[in-house]
mmCIF file of C-alpha atoms in Angstrom:
data_model
loop_
_atom_site.group_PDB
_atom_site.id
_atom_site.type_symbol
_atom_site.label_atom_id
_atom_site.label_comp_id
_atom_site.label_asym_id
_atom_site.label_seq_id
_atom_site.Cartn_x
_atom_site.Cartn_y
_atom_site.Cartn_z
ATOM 1 C CA MET N 1 0.000 0.000 0.000
ATOM 2 C CA PRO N 2 2.115 2.886 -1.183
ATOM 3 C CA GLY N 3 2.239 6.207 0.589
ATOM 4 C CA GLN N 4 4.227 9.385 1.093
ATOM 5 C CA PRO N 5 6.329 8.901 4.263
ATOM 6 C CA CYS N 6 8.980 11.484 5.008
ATOM 7 C CA HIS N 7 12.095 9.787 6.398
ATOM 8 C CA ARG N 8 14.921 8.639 4.154
ATOM 9 C CA ARG N 9 14.625 4.877 4.656
ATOM 10 C CA ALA N 10 10.912 4.967 3.888
ATOM 11 C CA ARG N 11 11.510 7.052 0.759
ATOM 12 C CA ILE N 12 13.993 4.447 -0.502
ATOM 13 C CA LEU N 13 11.510 1.639 0.151
ATOM 14 C CA LEU N 14 8.777 3.652 -1.497
ATOM 15 C CA ARG N 15 10.806 3.983 -4.690
ATOM 16 C CA ARG N 16 11.268 0.221 -4.722
ATOM 17 C CA ILE N 17 7.549 -0.285 -4.142
ATOM 18 C CA TYR N 18 6.535 2.056 -6.962
ATOM 19 C CA HIS N 19 9.124 0.616 -9.360
ATOM 20 C CA PRO N 20 9.827 -3.015 -8.385
ATOM 21 C CA ARG N 21 11.724 -5.298 -10.735
ATOM 22 C CA ASP N 22 9.233 -8.065 -10.023
ATOM 23 C CA ALA N 23 6.740 -9.351 -7.459
ATOM 24 C CA ALA N 24 9.555 -10.792 -5.332
ATOM 25 C CA GLU N 25 11.130 -7.362 -4.877
ATOM 26 C CA LEU N 26 7.748 -5.826 -4.101
ATOM 27 C CA ARG N 27 7.132 -8.456 -1.428
ATOM 28 C CA GLU N 28 10.619 -7.983 0.027
ATOM 29 C CA SER N 29 10.164 -4.203 0.188
ATOM 30 C CA TYR N 30 6.946 -4.544 2.145
ATOM 31 C CA ASP N 31 8.602 -7.080 4.455
ATOM 32 C CA LEU N 32 11.323 -4.517 5.182
ATOM 33 C CA TRP N 33 8.818 -1.700 5.697
ATOM 34 C CA ALA N 34 6.451 -3.613 7.969
ATOM 35 C CA GLU N 35 7.860 -2.476 11.314
ATOM 36 C CA ASP N 36 7.724 1.254 10.471
ATOM 37 C CA TYR N 37 4.722 1.237 8.164
ATOM 38 C CA ASP N 38 2.020 2.232 10.658
ATOM 39 C CA GLY N 39 3.997 5.201 11.941
ATOM 40 C CA ASP N 40 4.751 6.416 8.426
ATOM 41 C CA MET N 41 1.087 6.188 7.456
ATOM 42 C CA ALA N 42 -0.004 8.041 10.606
ATOM 43 C CA ARG N 43 2.419 10.884 9.898
ATOM 44 C CA GLY N 44 0.931 11.235 6.427
ATOM 45 C CA ASP N 45 -2.695 11.212 7.681
ATOM 46 C CA TYR N 46 -3.453 8.194 5.480
ATOM 47 C CA ARG N 47 -7.108 8.323 4.412
ATOM 48 C CA LEU N 48 -7.756 5.087 2.558
ATOM 49 C CA PRO N 49 -8.681 2.733 5.443
ATOM 50 C CA GLY N 50 -11.226 5.166 6.857
ATOM 51 C CA LEU N 51 -12.841 5.869 3.499
ATOM 52 C CA VAL N 52 -13.028 2.192 2.508
ATOM 53 C CA THR N 53 -14.560 1.418 5.904
ATOM 54 C CA ALA N 54 -17.162 4.167 5.463
ATOM 55 C CA LEU N 55 -18.254 2.818 2.084
ATOM 56 C CA THR N 56 -18.294 -0.741 3.399
ATOM 57 C CA ALA N 57 -20.556 0.339 6.252
ATOM 58 C CA ARG N 58 -22.870 2.072 3.759
ATOM 59 C CA HIS N 59 -23.469 -1.112 1.760
ATOM 60 C CA VAL N 60 -22.706 -4.132 3.980
ATOM 61 C CA PRO N 61 -24.715 -4.699 7.176
ATOM 62 C CA ALA N 62 -22.621 -5.595 10.198
ATOM 63 C CA GLY N 63 -22.981 -9.315 10.820
ATOM 64 C CA ALA N 64 -23.728 -10.098 7.162
ATOM 65 C CA GLY N 65 -20.917 -12.652 7.117
ATOM 66 C CA PRO N 66 -17.156 -12.893 6.759
ATOM 67 C CA VAL N 67 -15.271 -9.976 5.197
ATOM 68 C CA LEU N 68 -11.959 -10.353 3.372
ATOM 69 C CA ASP N 69 -9.378 -7.585 3.734
ATOM 70 C CA ALA N 70 -7.564 -7.971 0.409
ATOM 71 C CA GLY N 71 -4.081 -6.463 0.544
ATOM 72 C CA ALA N 72 -4.368 -6.197 4.312
ATOM 73 C CA GLY N 73 -0.812 -5.073 4.964
ATOM 74 C CA THR N 74 -0.345 -4.417 8.684
ATOM 75 C CA GLY N 75 -4.092 -4.492 9.278
ATOM 76 C CA LEU N 76 -4.940 -0.796 9.287
ATOM 77 C CA LEU N 77 -8.169 -1.420 7.382
ATOM 78 C CA GLY N 78 -9.018 -4.447 9.506
ATOM 79 C CA GLU N 79 -8.774 -2.384 12.675
ATOM 80 C CA TRP N 80 -11.146 0.211 11.214
ATOM 81 C CA LEU N 81 -13.588 -2.499 10.101
ATOM 82 C CA ALA N 82 -13.502 -4.152 13.524
ATOM 83 C CA LEU N 83 -14.258 -0.816 15.193
ATOM 84 C CA ALA N 84 -17.150 -0.339 12.751
ATOM 85 C CA GLY N 85 -18.730 -3.589 13.927
ATOM 86 C CA TYR N 86 -17.453 -6.268 11.526
ATOM 87 C CA PRO N 87 -16.373 -9.167 13.762
ATOM 88 C CA ASP N 88 -15.564 -11.847 11.169
ATOM 89 C CA LEU N 89 -12.487 -10.649 9.273
ATOM 90 C CA GLU N 90 -9.827 -12.455 7.263
ATOM 91 C CA ALA N 91 -6.575 -10.952 5.965
ATOM 92 C CA LEU N 92 -4.856 -11.572 2.648
ATOM 93 C CA ASP N 93 -1.497 -10.093 1.644
ATOM 94 C CA LEU N 94 1.595 -11.005 -0.372
ATOM 95 C CA SER N 95 3.994 -9.959 2.439
ATOM 96 C CA GLU N 96 4.563 -12.244 5.407
ATOM 97 C CA GLY N 97 6.215 -9.355 7.238
ATOM 98 C CA MET N 98 3.083 -7.264 6.895
ATOM 99 C CA LEU N 99 0.864 -10.152 7.978
ATOM 100 C CA ARG N 100 2.980 -10.655 11.109
ATOM 101 C CA ARG N 101 2.192 -7.084 12.097
ATOM 102 C CA ALA N 102 -1.480 -7.595 11.227
ATOM 103 C CA ARG N 103 -1.654 -10.574 13.596
ATOM 104 C CA MET N 104 -0.689 -8.290 16.464
ATOM 105 C CA ARG N 105 -3.930 -6.325 16.056
ATOM 106 C CA ARG N 106 -6.004 -9.385 16.981
ATOM 107 C CA VAL N 107 -8.890 -8.461 14.706
ATOM 108 C CA TYR N 108 -8.566 -11.228 12.091
ATOM 109 C CA GLY N 109 -9.736 -14.803 12.381
ATOM 110 C CA ALA N 110 -7.589 -16.120 9.514
ATOM 111 C CA PHE N 111 -4.588 -15.094 7.430
ATOM 112 C CA HIS N 112 -3.734 -15.929 3.830
ATOM 113 C CA ARG N 113 -0.443 -15.133 2.122
ATOM 114 C CA ALA N 114 -1.121 -14.869 -1.606
ATOM 115 C CA GLU N 115 -0.601 -12.477 -4.488
ATOM 116 C CA LEU N 116 -3.628 -10.962 -6.202
ATOM 117 C CA GLY N 117 -3.508 -11.882 -9.857
ATOM 118 C CA GLY N 118 -1.780 -15.171 -9.108
ATOM 119 C CA GLY N 119 -4.750 -17.241 -7.943
ATOM 120 C CA LEU N 120 -6.294 -17.266 -4.461
ATOM 121 C CA PRO N 121 -6.356 -20.240 -2.060
ATOM 122 C CA LEU N 122 -9.867 -19.379 -0.938
ATOM 123 C CA GLU N 123 -13.273 -21.011 -1.173
ATOM 124 C CA GLU N 124 -15.593 -19.855 -3.956
ATOM 125 C CA GLY N 125 -18.340 -17.570 -2.647
ATOM 126 C CA ARG N 126 -16.965 -17.541 0.901
ATOM 127 C CA PHE N 127 -17.269 -13.833 1.751
ATOM 128 C CA ALA N 128 -20.191 -11.485 2.290
ATOM 129 C CA ALA N 129 -17.868 -8.662 1.262
ATOM 130 C CA VAL N 130 -14.335 -7.892 0.132
ATOM 131 C CA ALA N 131 -12.681 -4.632 1.159
ATOM 132 C CA SER N 132 -9.360 -3.437 -0.212
ATOM 133 C CA ALA N 133 -7.403 -0.279 0.650
ATOM 134 C CA GLY N 134 -4.327 0.392 -1.447
ATOM 135 C CA ALA N 135 -3.795 -2.971 -3.122
ATOM 136 C CA PHE N 136 -4.777 -2.175 -6.734
ATOM 137 C CA GLY N 137 -2.621 0.039 -8.913
ATOM 138 C CA ILE N 138 0.298 0.137 -11.304
ATOM 139 C CA THR N 139 3.101 -2.170 -10.025
ATOM 140 C CA HIS N 140 0.670 -3.589 -7.469
ATOM 141 C CA ALA N 141 -2.316 -5.904 -7.794
ATOM 142 C CA PRO N 142 -3.406 -6.070 -11.459
ATOM 143 C CA ALA N 143 -6.892 -5.699 -12.873
ATOM 144 C CA SER N 144 -7.087 -9.496 -13.219
ATOM 145 C CA GLY N 145 -7.410 -9.597 -9.440
ATOM 146 C CA PHE N 146 -10.960 -8.257 -9.775
ATOM 147 C CA ARG N 147 -12.229 -11.611 -11.034
ATOM 148 C CA GLU N 148 -10.398 -13.506 -8.310
ATOM 149 C CA LEU N 149 -12.048 -11.402 -5.609
ATOM 150 C CA LEU N 150 -15.399 -11.587 -7.371
ATOM 151 C CA GLY N 151 -15.102 -15.366 -7.293
ATOM 152 C CA VAL N 152 -14.695 -15.525 -3.506
ATOM 153 C CA THR N 153 -17.608 -13.108 -2.933
ATOM 154 C CA ARG N 154 -21.054 -14.643 -2.479
ATOM 155 C CA PRO N 155 -23.904 -13.659 -4.834
ATOM 156 C CA GLY N 156 -25.403 -10.386 -3.617
ATOM 157 C CA GLY N 157 -22.203 -9.549 -1.749
ATOM 158 C CA HIS N 158 -20.185 -6.373 -2.171
ATOM 159 C CA LEU N 159 -16.641 -5.484 -3.164
ATOM 160 C CA VAL N 160 -15.238 -2.134 -1.952
ATOM 161 C CA LEU N 161 -12.003 -1.551 -3.843
ATOM 162 C CA SER N 162 -9.601 1.381 -3.916
ATOM 163 C CA ILE N 163 -7.677 1.875 -7.161
ATOM 164 C CA ARG N 164 -4.584 4.017 -7.686
ATOM 165 C CA VAL N 165 -5.358 5.980 -10.853
ATOM 166 C CA GLU N 166 -2.119 7.154 -12.406
ATOM 167 C CA GLY N 167 0.026 6.149 -15.349
ATOM 168 C CA ILE N 168 -0.966 5.221 -18.864
ATOM 169 C CA GLU N 169 -1.896 1.704 -17.740
ATOM 170 C CA ALA N 170 -4.467 2.903 -15.201
ATOM 171 C CA GLY N 171 -7.260 2.584 -17.788
ATOM 172 C CA ALA N 172 -6.885 -1.196 -17.611
ATOM 173 C CA PHE N 173 -8.726 -1.182 -14.277
ATOM 174 C CA GLU N 174 -11.686 0.747 -15.680
ATOM 175 C CA ASP N 175 -11.727 -1.462 -18.789
ATOM 176 C CA GLU N 176 -11.779 -4.663 -16.737
ATOM 177 C CA ALA N 177 -14.440 -3.337 -14.376
ATOM 178 C CA ARG N 178 -16.669 -2.436 -17.326
ATOM 179 C CA THR N 179 -16.083 -5.783 -19.030
ATOM 180 C CA ILE N 180 -17.134 -7.647 -15.898
ATOM 181 C CA GLU N 181 -20.216 -5.460 -15.625
ATOM 182 C CA ASP N 182 -21.073 -6.005 -19.302
ATOM 183 C CA GLU N 183 -20.870 -9.753 -18.630
ATOM 184 C CA GLY N 184 -23.493 -9.316 -15.937
ATOM 185 C CA LEU N 185 -21.245 -10.536 -13.127
ATOM 186 C CA TRP N 186 -21.342 -7.409 -10.992
ATOM 187 C CA ARG N 187 -22.871 -3.926 -10.917
ATOM 188 C CA ARG N 188 -21.127 -0.747 -9.839
ATOM 189 C CA VAL N 189 -23.242 0.907 -7.160
ATOM 190 C CA GLU N 190 -21.015 3.756 -5.981
ATOM 191 C CA THR N 191 -17.864 5.643 -6.958
ATOM 192 C CA LEU N 192 -15.828 7.916 -4.733
ATOM 193 C CA ALA N 193 -14.249 10.533 -6.999
ATOM 194 C CA PRO N 194 -10.446 10.834 -7.273
ATOM 195 C CA PHE N 195 -8.760 12.032 -4.084
ATOM 196 C CA ARG N 196 -5.315 12.019 -2.526
ATOM 197 C CA ALA N 197 -4.692 9.315 0.043
ATOM 198 C CA PHE N 198 -2.309 11.715 1.818
ATOM 199 C CA PRO N 199 -3.985 15.132 1.921
ATOM 200 C CA GLN N 200 -0.851 17.184 2.547
ATOM 201 C CA SER N 201 1.188 15.662 -0.272
ATOM 202 C CA GLU N 202 1.313 15.580 -4.055
ATOM 203 C CA GLY N 203 1.080 11.801 -3.919
ATOM 204 C CA SER N 204 -1.044 9.367 -5.849
ATOM 205 C CA LEU N 205 -4.700 9.810 -6.681
ATOM 206 C CA TYR N 206 -7.168 7.076 -5.791
ATOM 207 C CA VAL N 207 -10.783 6.222 -6.448
ATOM 208 C CA VAL N 208 -12.960 3.817 -4.466
ATOM 209 C CA TRP N 209 -15.440 1.676 -6.362
ATOM 210 C CA VAL N 210 -18.257 -0.339 -4.784
ATOM 211 C CA PHE N 211 -19.615 -3.315 -6.726
ATOM 212 C CA ARG N 212 -22.466 -5.704 -5.972
ATOM 213 C CA ARG N 213 -21.985 -9.250 -7.209
ATOM 214 C CA SER N 214 -24.864 -10.538 -9.319
#
């Protein structure tokens, strides 16, 4: 989940995260960042977890069933969701270092280390909702991850997904979302217009999309 931290070590890791050679380097960079990640996000007034939680609460009743935090990182979103009344949470992330930090929050009932776009070791239709803050974007989870998350969402369930919208490739996310909707597999029910995840910086722009699975 990329951000705009200020200290030198974090800036170096951030460059690696925005421009990794491959998925292995991306995973390693997040492993290295895990211990300092929460503090760096707090200093930047990171908005994504709160906004994704707000949209989840608008569309998914508390107690509707298990919720997957896709790209959970250190569990910032999971903590927000737990405070909002979602007791049955599971975490998925590509970084074991990040998941170790997420375990310390004690808000998740299960943990899954997997890479979006590479196939998910999860039961079809398992979740009442999927929430994701910061996972999708250029050099991060690809648009193909939409179908994987759709597959583990039960019919009538919701997916609340933030997307980093920058770079020439960013249109691939909109194209895939529209293709899935044209196929009748989900319907977009809300869009949060582009905003900065870190309000005091010139960092990346994000949108949040809410879909309902058919």
